[in-house]
Coordinates of C-alpha atoms in Angstrom, one line a residue:
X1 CA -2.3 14.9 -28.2
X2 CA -1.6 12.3 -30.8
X3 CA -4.0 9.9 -32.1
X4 CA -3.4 6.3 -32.9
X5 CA -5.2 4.7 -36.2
X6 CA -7.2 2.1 -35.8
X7 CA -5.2 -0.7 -36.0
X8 CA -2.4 1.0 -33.9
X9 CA -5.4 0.9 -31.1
X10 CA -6.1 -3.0 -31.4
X11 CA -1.9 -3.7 -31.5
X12 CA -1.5 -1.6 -28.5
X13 CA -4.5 -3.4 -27.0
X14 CA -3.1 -6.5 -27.2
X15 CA 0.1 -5.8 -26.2
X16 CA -1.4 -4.3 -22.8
X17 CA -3.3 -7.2 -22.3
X18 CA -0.4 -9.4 -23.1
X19 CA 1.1 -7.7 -20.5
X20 CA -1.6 -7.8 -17.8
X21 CA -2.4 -11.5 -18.6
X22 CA 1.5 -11.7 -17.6
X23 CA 1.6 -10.0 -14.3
X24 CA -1.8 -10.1 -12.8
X25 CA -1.3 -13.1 -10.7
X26 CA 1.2 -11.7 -8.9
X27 CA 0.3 -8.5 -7.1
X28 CA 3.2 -7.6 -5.5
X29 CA 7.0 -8.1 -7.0
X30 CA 9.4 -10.4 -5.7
X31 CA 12.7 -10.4 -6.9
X32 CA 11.0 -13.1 -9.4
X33 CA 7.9 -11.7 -10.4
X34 CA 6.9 -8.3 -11.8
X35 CA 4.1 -6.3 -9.9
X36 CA 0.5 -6.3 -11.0
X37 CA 0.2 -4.1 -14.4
X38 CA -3.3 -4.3 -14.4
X39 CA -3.8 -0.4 -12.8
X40 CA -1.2 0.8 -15.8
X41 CA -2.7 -1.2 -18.4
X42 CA -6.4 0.3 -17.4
X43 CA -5.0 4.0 -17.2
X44 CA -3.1 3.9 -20.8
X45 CA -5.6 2.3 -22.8
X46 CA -8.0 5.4 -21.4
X47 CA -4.9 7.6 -22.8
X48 CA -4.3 6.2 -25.8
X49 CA -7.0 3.8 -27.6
X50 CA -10.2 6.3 -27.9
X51 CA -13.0 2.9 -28.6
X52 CA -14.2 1.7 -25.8
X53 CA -14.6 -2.3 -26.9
X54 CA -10.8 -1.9 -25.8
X55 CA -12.3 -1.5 -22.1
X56 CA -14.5 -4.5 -22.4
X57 CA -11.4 -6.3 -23.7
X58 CA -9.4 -5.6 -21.0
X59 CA -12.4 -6.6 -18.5
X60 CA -13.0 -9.9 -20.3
X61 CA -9.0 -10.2 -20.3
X62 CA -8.5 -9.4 -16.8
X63 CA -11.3 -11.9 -15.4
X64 CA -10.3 -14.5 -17.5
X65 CA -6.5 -14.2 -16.4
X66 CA -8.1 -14.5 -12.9
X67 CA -9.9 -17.3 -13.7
X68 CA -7.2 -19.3 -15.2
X69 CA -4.5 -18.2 -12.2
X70 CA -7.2 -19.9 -9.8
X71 CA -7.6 -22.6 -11.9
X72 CA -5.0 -23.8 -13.1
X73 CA -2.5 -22.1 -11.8
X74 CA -2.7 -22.8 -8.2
X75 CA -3.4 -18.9 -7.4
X76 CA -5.6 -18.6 -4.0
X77 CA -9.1 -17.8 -4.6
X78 CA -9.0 -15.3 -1.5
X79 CA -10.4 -12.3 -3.4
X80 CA -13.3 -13.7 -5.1
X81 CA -16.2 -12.6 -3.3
X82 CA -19.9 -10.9 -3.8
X83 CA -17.1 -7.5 -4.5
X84 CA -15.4 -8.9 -7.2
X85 CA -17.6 -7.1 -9.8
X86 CA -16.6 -4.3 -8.1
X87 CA -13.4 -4.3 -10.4
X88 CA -15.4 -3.4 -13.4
X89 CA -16.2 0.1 -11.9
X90 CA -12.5 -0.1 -10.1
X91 CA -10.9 -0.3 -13.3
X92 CA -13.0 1.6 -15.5
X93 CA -12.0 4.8 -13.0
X94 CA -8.6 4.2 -13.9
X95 CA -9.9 3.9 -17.6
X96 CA -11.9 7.4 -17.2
X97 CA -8.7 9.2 -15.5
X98 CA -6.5 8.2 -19.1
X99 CA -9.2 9.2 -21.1
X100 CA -9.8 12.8 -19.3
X101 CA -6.0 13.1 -19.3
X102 CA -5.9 12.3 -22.9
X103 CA -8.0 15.0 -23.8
X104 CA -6.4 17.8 -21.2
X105 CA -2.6 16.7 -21.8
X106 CA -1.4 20.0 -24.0
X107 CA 2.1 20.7 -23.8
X108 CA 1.3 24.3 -21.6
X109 CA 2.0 24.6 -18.0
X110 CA -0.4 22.8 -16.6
X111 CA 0.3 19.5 -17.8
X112 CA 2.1 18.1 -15.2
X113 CA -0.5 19.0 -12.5
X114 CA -3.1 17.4 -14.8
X115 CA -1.0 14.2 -15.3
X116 CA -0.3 14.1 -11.2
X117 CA -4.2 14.9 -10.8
X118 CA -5.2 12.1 -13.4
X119 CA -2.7 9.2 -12.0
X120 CA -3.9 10.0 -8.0
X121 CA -7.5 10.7 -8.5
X122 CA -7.9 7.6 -10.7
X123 CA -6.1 5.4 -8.5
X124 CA -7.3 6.6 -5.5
X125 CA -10.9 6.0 -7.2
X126 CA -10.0 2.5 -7.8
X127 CA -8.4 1.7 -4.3
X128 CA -11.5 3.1 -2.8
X129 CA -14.1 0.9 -5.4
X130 CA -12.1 -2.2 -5.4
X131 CA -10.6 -2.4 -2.0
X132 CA -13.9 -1.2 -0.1
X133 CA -16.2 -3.2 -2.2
X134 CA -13.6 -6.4 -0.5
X135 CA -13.9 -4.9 3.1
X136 CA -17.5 -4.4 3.4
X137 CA -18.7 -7.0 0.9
X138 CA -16.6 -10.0 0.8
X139 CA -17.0 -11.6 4.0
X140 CA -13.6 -12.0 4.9
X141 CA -13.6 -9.1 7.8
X142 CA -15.4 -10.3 10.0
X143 CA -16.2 -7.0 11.4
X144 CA -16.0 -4.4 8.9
X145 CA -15.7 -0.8 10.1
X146 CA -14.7 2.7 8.8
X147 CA -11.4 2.6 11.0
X148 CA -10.5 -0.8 9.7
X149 CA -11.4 0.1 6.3
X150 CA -9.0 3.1 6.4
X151 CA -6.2 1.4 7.9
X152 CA -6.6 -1.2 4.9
X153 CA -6.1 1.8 2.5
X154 CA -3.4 3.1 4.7
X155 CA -1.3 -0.1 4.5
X156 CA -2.4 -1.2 0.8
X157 CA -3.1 1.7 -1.4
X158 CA 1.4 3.1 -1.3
X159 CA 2.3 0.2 -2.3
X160 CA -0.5 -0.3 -5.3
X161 CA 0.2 3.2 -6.3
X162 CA 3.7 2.8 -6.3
X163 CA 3.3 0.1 -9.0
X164 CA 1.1 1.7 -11.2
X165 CA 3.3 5.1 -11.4
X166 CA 6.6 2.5 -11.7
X167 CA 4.8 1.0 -14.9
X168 CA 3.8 4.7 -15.9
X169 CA 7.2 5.7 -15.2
X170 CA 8.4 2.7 -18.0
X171 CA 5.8 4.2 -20.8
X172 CA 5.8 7.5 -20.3
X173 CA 8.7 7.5 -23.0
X174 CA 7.5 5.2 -25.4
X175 CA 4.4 7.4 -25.2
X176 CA 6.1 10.6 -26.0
X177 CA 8.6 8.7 -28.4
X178 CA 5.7 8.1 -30.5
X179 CA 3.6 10.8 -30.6
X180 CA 7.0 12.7 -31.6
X181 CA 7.8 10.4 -34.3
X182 CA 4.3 10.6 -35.6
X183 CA 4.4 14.6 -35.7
X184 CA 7.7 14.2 -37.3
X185 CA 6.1 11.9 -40.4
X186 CA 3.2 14.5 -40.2
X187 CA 5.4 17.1 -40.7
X188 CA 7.7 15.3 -43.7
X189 CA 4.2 14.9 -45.1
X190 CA 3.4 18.3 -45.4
X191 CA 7.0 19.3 -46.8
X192 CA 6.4 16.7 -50.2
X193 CA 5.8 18.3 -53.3
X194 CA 3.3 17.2 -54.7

């Protein structure tokens, strides 16, 4: 695995918050809007920036987003409930499952299965955090049961996952375009004379 510097961490930061700030009021697509990045976003950070003040920038950036869409932008306030805190545990899962990948992704035979085991355990983490935290916490079932709480999953949880491997899908060779062209400039560095 390749490391970013320091700075590289706090551009690529930004740029996934960026991002999230973009598409988090919107969390499905329509043919207008792009899909909710915020699962993505979570997930590479954990892969790729190694400090975690980058987590607590993306909290602080995903709750603020939030709290503008509602504000000012006219976004329904459906989801804030007593669970909403819930997303900080919700998202650092996703966080965890880039960070454990980023320290088991070796280019052996196992890496698929460890990439495919990361993105499913992480998200299915978060679902479960985040959208049982809602069912059995918010208020808005009136009758909250195990059976209704599974069908919820049922129904939400392809879709959400869906997402997040799309904007995985969109990285993945950015990701792997840079950590060649770093081991290329490694590599010229080590051929110099000195």
């Amino acid at each position: 695995m390749f490391t970013l510097g320091r700075r590289q961490q706090w551009v690529l930061v930004a740029v996934l918050a960026l991002l999230m700030a973009v598409t988090r009021s919107h969390h499905f697509a329509t043919l207008k809007v792009l899909p909710d990045a915020s699962w993505a976003v979570f997930f590479l950070a954990g892969f790729l920036v190694t400090r975690w003040g980058a987590l607590l920038v993306l909290l602080a950036v995903a709750g603020l987003a939030d709290a503008v869409a509602i504000g000012l932008g006219g976004v329904s306030d459906f989801c804030l409930s007593f669970a909403y805190p819930f997303l900080i545990p919700a998202y650092t899962a996703l966080w965890l499952g880039g960070r454990w990948l980023g320290k088991v992704a070796l280019p052996d035979g196992r890496l698929l299965p460890r990439i495919g085991l990361a993105i499913f355990a992480s998200a299915f983490a978060c679902e479960l955090i985040a959208s049982g935290s809602f069912h059995f916490l918010s208020g808005v079932i009136a009758e909250p049961t195990l059976d209704g709480f599974g069908t919820a999953l049922w129904r939400y949880f392809p879709r959400s996952l869906a997402n997040f491997v799309l904007y995985l899908a969109f990285a993945a060779p950015l990701v792997v375009w840079f950590a060649w062209a770093q081991s290329a400039r490694a590599r010229r560095a080590d051929t110099q004379p000195l």
